[in-house]
Coordinates of C-alpha atoms in Angstrom, one line a residue:
X17 CA 0.0 0.0 0.0
X18 CA 1.1 3.6 -0.7
X19 CA 2.4 5.7 2.1
X20 CA -0.1 8.4 3.0
X21 CA 1.3 11.9 3.2
X22 CA 0.9 13.7 6.6
X23 CA 0.3 17.5 6.6
X24 CA 2.2 18.4 9.8
X25 CA 1.5 22.2 9.4
X26 CA -2.3 21.4 9.4
X27 CA -1.9 19.1 12.4
X28 CA -0.4 22.0 14.5
X29 CA -2.7 24.6 12.9
X30 CA 0.2 26.8 11.7
X31 CA 1.2 28.3 8.4
X32 CA 4.2 26.9 6.4
X33 CA 6.0 30.2 7.2
X34 CA 5.5 29.8 10.9
X35 CA 8.4 30.7 13.1
X36 CA 10.0 28.3 15.6
X37 CA 8.3 30.1 18.5
X38 CA 4.9 29.9 16.7
X39 CA 5.4 26.2 16.2
X40 CA 6.4 25.6 19.8
X41 CA 3.5 27.7 21.1
X42 CA 1.0 25.8 18.9
X43 CA 2.4 22.5 20.1
X44 CA 2.2 23.4 23.8
X45 CA -1.4 24.6 23.4
X46 CA -2.6 21.5 21.6
X47 CA -0.5 19.1 23.7
X48 CA -2.1 20.5 26.9
X49 CA -5.5 20.2 25.4
X50 CA -5.1 16.6 24.2
X51 CA -2.8 15.2 26.9
X52 CA -4.4 11.8 27.8
X53 CA -4.1 12.6 31.5
X54 CA -6.4 15.6 31.3
X55 CA -8.7 14.9 28.3
X56 CA -12.2 13.5 28.9
X57 CA -12.2 11.3 25.9
X58 CA -8.9 9.5 26.5
X59 CA -9.0 7.3 23.4
X60 CA -9.5 10.2 21.0
X61 CA -7.0 12.3 23.0
X62 CA -4.3 9.6 22.8
X63 CA -4.5 9.5 19.0
X64 CA -4.5 13.2 18.7
X65 CA -1.6 13.6 21.1
X66 CA 0.4 11.2 19.0
X67 CA -0.3 13.1 15.8
X68 CA 0.7 16.4 17.5
X69 CA 3.9 14.9 18.8
X70 CA 4.8 13.4 15.4
X71 CA 4.2 16.8 13.7
X72 CA 6.3 18.6 16.3
X73 CA 9.1 16.0 16.1
X74 CA 9.6 17.0 12.5
X75 CA 8.7 20.7 12.4
X76 CA 10.7 21.6 15.5
X77 CA 13.9 20.2 14.0
X78 CA 15.3 22.6 11.3
X79 CA 16.9 19.8 9.3
X80 CA 13.8 17.6 9.4
X81 CA 11.6 20.5 8.6
X82 CA 13.7 21.4 5.6
X83 CA 13.5 17.9 4.2
X84 CA 9.7 17.8 4.9
X85 CA 9.2 21.0 3.0
X86 CA 10.9 19.4 0.1
X87 CA 8.6 16.5 0.3
X88 CA 5.4 18.5 0.7
X89 CA 5.3 19.8 -2.9
X90 CA 5.2 16.3 -4.3
X91 CA 2.8 14.5 -2.1
X92 CA -0.2 14.2 -4.4
X93 CA 1.2 12.3 -7.4
X94 CA -0.4 9.5 -9.5
X95 CA 0.5 6.0 -8.1
X96 CA 1.0 7.2 -4.5
X97 CA 3.3 9.5 -2.7
X98 CA 6.5 10.4 -4.6
X99 CA 9.4 12.4 -3.0
X100 CA 11.8 14.5 -5.1
X101 CA 14.4 12.4 -6.9
X102 CA 17.3 14.0 -5.1
X103 CA 15.6 14.1 -1.7
X104 CA 18.4 12.4 0.1
X105 CA 17.3 8.8 0.3
X106 CA 20.9 7.6 -0.3
X107 CA 22.0 8.9 3.1
X108 CA 22.5 6.2 5.7
X109 CA 19.4 5.8 7.9
X110 CA 17.5 8.2 5.7
X111 CA 14.7 5.7 5.7
X112 CA 13.1 6.3 2.4
X113 CA 14.3 3.0 0.9
X114 CA 10.7 1.9 1.6
X115 CA 8.6 4.9 0.4
X116 CA 7.2 3.7 -2.9
X117 CA 3.7 2.3 -3.3
X118 CA 4.5 -0.7 -5.5
X119 CA 4.7 -4.2 -4.2
X120 CA 8.5 -4.6 -4.1
X121 CA 9.4 -1.3 -2.5
X122 CA 6.4 -0.5 -0.4
X123 CA 6.5 -0.4 3.4
X124 CA 7.2 -4.1 4.2
X125 CA 6.2 -4.3 7.8
X126 CA 3.2 -2.3 8.8
X127 CA 2.8 -1.4 12.5
X128 CA 0.0 -0.2 14.7
X129 CA 0.1 1.1 18.3
X130 CA 3.6 2.4 18.1
X131 CA 2.5 6.1 18.0
X132 CA 4.1 6.9 14.6
X133 CA 2.6 6.8 11.1
X134 CA 4.1 4.8 8.2
X135 CA 4.9 8.2 6.6
X136 CA 7.0 9.3 9.6
X137 CA 8.8 5.9 9.7
X138 CA 9.6 5.9 6.0
X139 CA 11.1 9.4 5.9
X140 CA 12.1 10.4 9.5
X141 CA 12.2 7.2 11.6
X142 CA 14.2 4.0 11.8
X143 CA 12.4 2.6 8.8
X144 CA 9.8 -0.2 8.8
X145 CA 11.3 -3.5 8.2
X146 CA 14.8 -2.1 8.1
X147 CA 17.5 -4.7 8.6
X148 CA 19.4 -4.2 11.8
X149 CA 22.3 -6.5 11.2
X150 CA 25.5 -5.4 12.9
X151 CA 23.6 -2.9 15.0
X152 CA 22.9 -5.0 18.0
X153 CA 25.8 -6.8 19.9
X154 CA 27.9 -7.0 16.8
X155 CA 26.0 -9.9 15.2
X156 CA 26.7 -10.6 11.5
X157 CA 24.2 -11.7 9.0
X158 CA 24.2 -15.4 8.0
X159 CA 22.5 -17.2 5.2
X160 CA 20.0 -18.9 7.6
X161 CA 19.1 -16.4 10.2
X162 CA 16.3 -14.0 9.4
X163 CA 16.9 -10.2 9.4
X164 CA 16.2 -8.1 12.5
X165 CA 13.4 -5.5 12.1
X166 CA 13.5 -2.0 13.6
X167 CA 10.8 0.5 14.2
X168 CA 10.1 3.4 16.5
X169 CA 7.7 3.5 19.5
X170 CA 6.4 6.8 21.0
X171 CA 6.6 6.7 24.8
X172 CA 5.1 9.4 27.1
X173 CA 7.0 10.7 30.1
X174 CA 4.3 9.3 32.3
X175 CA 5.0 5.8 30.8
X176 CA 8.7 6.3 31.3
X177 CA 8.0 7.2 35.0
X178 CA 5.7 4.3 35.8
X179 CA 6.2 1.8 33.1
X180 CA 3.3 0.4 31.0
X181 CA 2.2 -2.3 28.7
X182 CA 1.3 -1.4 25.1
X183 CA -0.5 -3.4 22.4
X184 CA 1.5 -3.3 19.1
X185 CA 0.2 -4.8 15.9
X186 CA 2.3 -6.0 13.0
X187 CA 1.5 -7.1 9.4
X188 CA 4.2 -8.9 7.6
X189 CA 5.1 -8.4 3.9
X190 CA 2.7 -10.3 1.6
X191 CA 0.4 -11.3 4.5
X192 CA -3.1 -10.1 5.4
X193 CA -2.7 -11.5 8.9
X194 CA -2.4 -8.9 11.7
X195 CA -0.2 -10.1 14.6
X196 CA -0.6 -8.4 18.0
X197 CA 2.0 -8.3 20.8
X198 CA 1.9 -7.0 24.4
X199 CA 5.0 -4.9 24.7
X200 CA 6.3 -4.0 28.1
X201 CA 7.6 -0.5 28.5
X202 CA 10.0 -0.7 31.4
X203 CA 10.1 1.9 34.1
X204 CA 13.0 4.3 33.5
X205 CA 13.1 3.7 29.7
X206 CA 15.1 6.4 28.0
X207 CA 15.4 8.0 24.5
X208 CA 17.0 5.7 22.0
X209 CA 16.7 2.6 24.1
X210 CA 15.6 -0.5 22.1
X211 CA 13.0 -2.9 23.3
X212 CA 13.6 -6.4 22.0
X213 CA 10.9 -8.9 20.9
X214 CA 13.0 -12.0 20.3
X215 CA 12.2 -14.1 17.3
X216 CA 9.6 -11.6 15.9
X217 CA 11.7 -10.3 13.0
X218 CA 12.0 -11.8 9.5
X219 CA 11.7 -15.6 9.2
X220 CA 15.0 -17.5 8.8
X221 CA 15.9 -19.5 5.6
X222 CA 16.4 -23.3 5.5
X223 CA 15.3 -23.8 9.0
X224 CA 17.3 -21.0 10.5
X225 CA 16.2 -18.9 13.4
X226 CA 14.0 -15.8 12.9
X227 CA 15.4 -12.4 13.5
X228 CA 14.3 -10.1 16.3
X229 CA 12.0 -7.1 16.3
X230 CA 13.5 -4.0 18.0
X231 CA 11.3 -1.0 19.0
X232 CA 13.4 2.1 19.4
X233 CA 12.1 4.4 22.1
X234 CA 11.2 8.0 21.2
X235 CA 10.1 10.0 24.2
X236 CA 7.1 12.1 23.5
X237 CA 7.5 15.8 23.7
X238 CA 5.7 17.3 26.7
X239 CA 4.2 20.8 26.9
X240 CA 5.7 21.5 30.3
X241 CA 9.1 19.7 30.4
X242 CA 12.2 19.0 28.4
X243 CA 14.4 16.0 29.2
X244 CA 18.1 16.0 30.0
X245 CA 19.1 12.5 30.8
X246 CA 17.0 11.5 33.8
X247 CA 16.3 15.2 34.8
X248 CA 13.3 17.3 33.7
X249 CA 13.6 21.0 32.9
X250 CA 10.6 23.3 33.4
X251 CA 10.8 27.0 32.3
X252 CA 8.7 29.5 34.1
X253 CA 8.2 33.3 33.4
X254 CA 7.9 35.7 36.3
X255 CA 7.5 39.5 36.4
X256 CA 10.5 41.7 37.4
X257 CA 8.9 42.7 40.7
X258 CA 8.4 39.0 41.6
X259 CA 12.1 38.4 41.0
X260 CA 13.0 41.4 43.1
X261 CA 10.8 40.9 46.1
X262 CA 10.3 37.1 45.8
X263 CA 7.1 35.1 45.1
X264 CA 5.6 31.6 45.4
X265 CA 4.9 29.5 42.3
X266 CA 2.8 26.5 41.5
X267 CA 5.1 24.2 39.5
X268 CA 3.8 21.2 37.5
X269 CA 5.4 17.8 38.0
X270 CA 4.6 14.4 36.5
X271 CA 2.7 13.6 39.7
X272 CA 0.8 16.9 40.3
X273 CA 1.7 20.5 41.2
X274 CA 4.0 21.5 44.0
X275 CA 4.8 24.9 45.5
X276 CA 8.1 26.6 45.0
X277 CA 9.4 29.6 46.9
X278 CA 11.3 32.0 44.7
X279 CA 13.5 34.1 47.0
X280 CA 14.1 37.9 46.6
X281 CA 16.8 38.8 44.2
X282 CA 16.3 35.9 41.9
X283 CA 18.2 36.2 38.6
X284 CA 17.0 35.3 35.1
X285 CA 18.3 31.9 34.2
X286 CA 18.6 30.8 37.8
X287 CA 17.7 27.1 38.4
X288 CA 15.9 25.7 41.4
X289 CA 16.2 22.0 42.0
X290 CA 13.3 19.8 43.1
X291 CA 14.9 16.5 44.2
X292 CA 13.7 13.2 42.8
X293 CA 10.9 14.8 40.6
X294 CA 12.5 13.7 37.4
X295 CA 12.6 10.3 35.5
X296 CA 14.0 7.0 36.8
X297 CA 17.6 6.3 35.8
X298 CA 19.0 2.9 34.8
X299 CA 20.2 2.4 38.4
X300 CA 16.6 2.9 39.7
X301 CA 17.2 6.2 41.4
X302 CA 15.2 9.2 40.2
X303 CA 16.5 12.3 38.5
X304 CA 15.5 15.8 39.5
X305 CA 13.2 18.5 38.2
X306 CA 14.9 21.9 37.5
X307 CA 12.8 25.0 37.4
X308 CA 14.4 27.6 35.3
X309 CA 13.4 31.2 35.9
X310 CA 12.8 33.6 33.0
X311 CA 12.1 37.3 33.8
X312 CA 9.4 38.6 31.6
X313 CA 9.8 42.3 30.9
X314 CA 6.5 44.2 30.2
X315 CA 6.3 45.6 26.7
X316 CA 3.7 48.3 27.5
X317 CA 3.6 50.6 30.5
X318 CA 1.0 53.0 31.7
X319 CA 2.1 56.5 32.6
X320 CA 2.0 55.7 36.3
X321 CA 4.0 52.5 35.8
X322 CA 6.6 54.3 33.8
X323 CA 6.9 57.0 36.5
X324 CA 7.5 54.3 39.1
X325 CA 10.1 52.6 37.1
X326 CA 11.9 55.9 36.5
X327 CA 11.9 56.6 40.2
X328 CA 13.4 53.2 40.8
X329 CA 16.0 53.9 38.2
X330 CA 16.9 57.2 39.8
X331 CA 17.3 55.5 43.2
X332 CA 19.9 53.3 41.6
X333 CA 21.7 56.1 39.8
X334 CA 20.1 55.4 36.4

């Protein structure tokens, strides 16, 4: 079957000329609205959240966005989606060795439940049905053993914190049978980690063993946090007077909100550490949550406000 083009700009509700800030703002707004933990219709929200994440994964990355924009002008061609001839498919890991809609070069392994579309996998992911020989433990291909298969799986930060079990479906090349697997997402899973399903890759030849299926973890983007190892980063904007005299903030965590006291004299860029509010590490301990302060300067002032700021400036010799 032909790969179906995904309009990521439409998904985020932004124009093709949108700035990085506009794309980021649109993602955060939609991600908060459709986050499965807060939406009423969780099934619909989960699917929408995945689509939003996929779109942001591409459009927030300058290089991926540039490639996507090259693809966009050629999406509606006879016979299925066709990328530009020089789009870059020859690059290692470029993925688009499986983009065509014909029987020989179409997407060989079709997945469901991973959180990514076939379009994303073919052009920006690990590649559906991509051989993984040599990539895991230094194994070499033999004539008998089946090839390993690699695909991506979208994992939310909440799943990384608590662990979960996901149902993933797979349809093999030339077969109409849909196979389903219960995939365990371990607690503390991290970006790029591979989850192995032994013996679920391509069948071996002449009685040889089947290859393995590897699902490569992609942590879902979150509207409130970025990830640094096992630590989470949350940026918060405060007014200048709050930085000067101090304030108390409600800070989101993966387990609810907590209160944070911001002391007088806080500087822009200053970090406050909330211990063990991050993600689990490989050792089992938890990372931290860092709250980064950004001081938001008002763009417009009333006459009275301007007068007060001028008085403050004079007090400090300005």
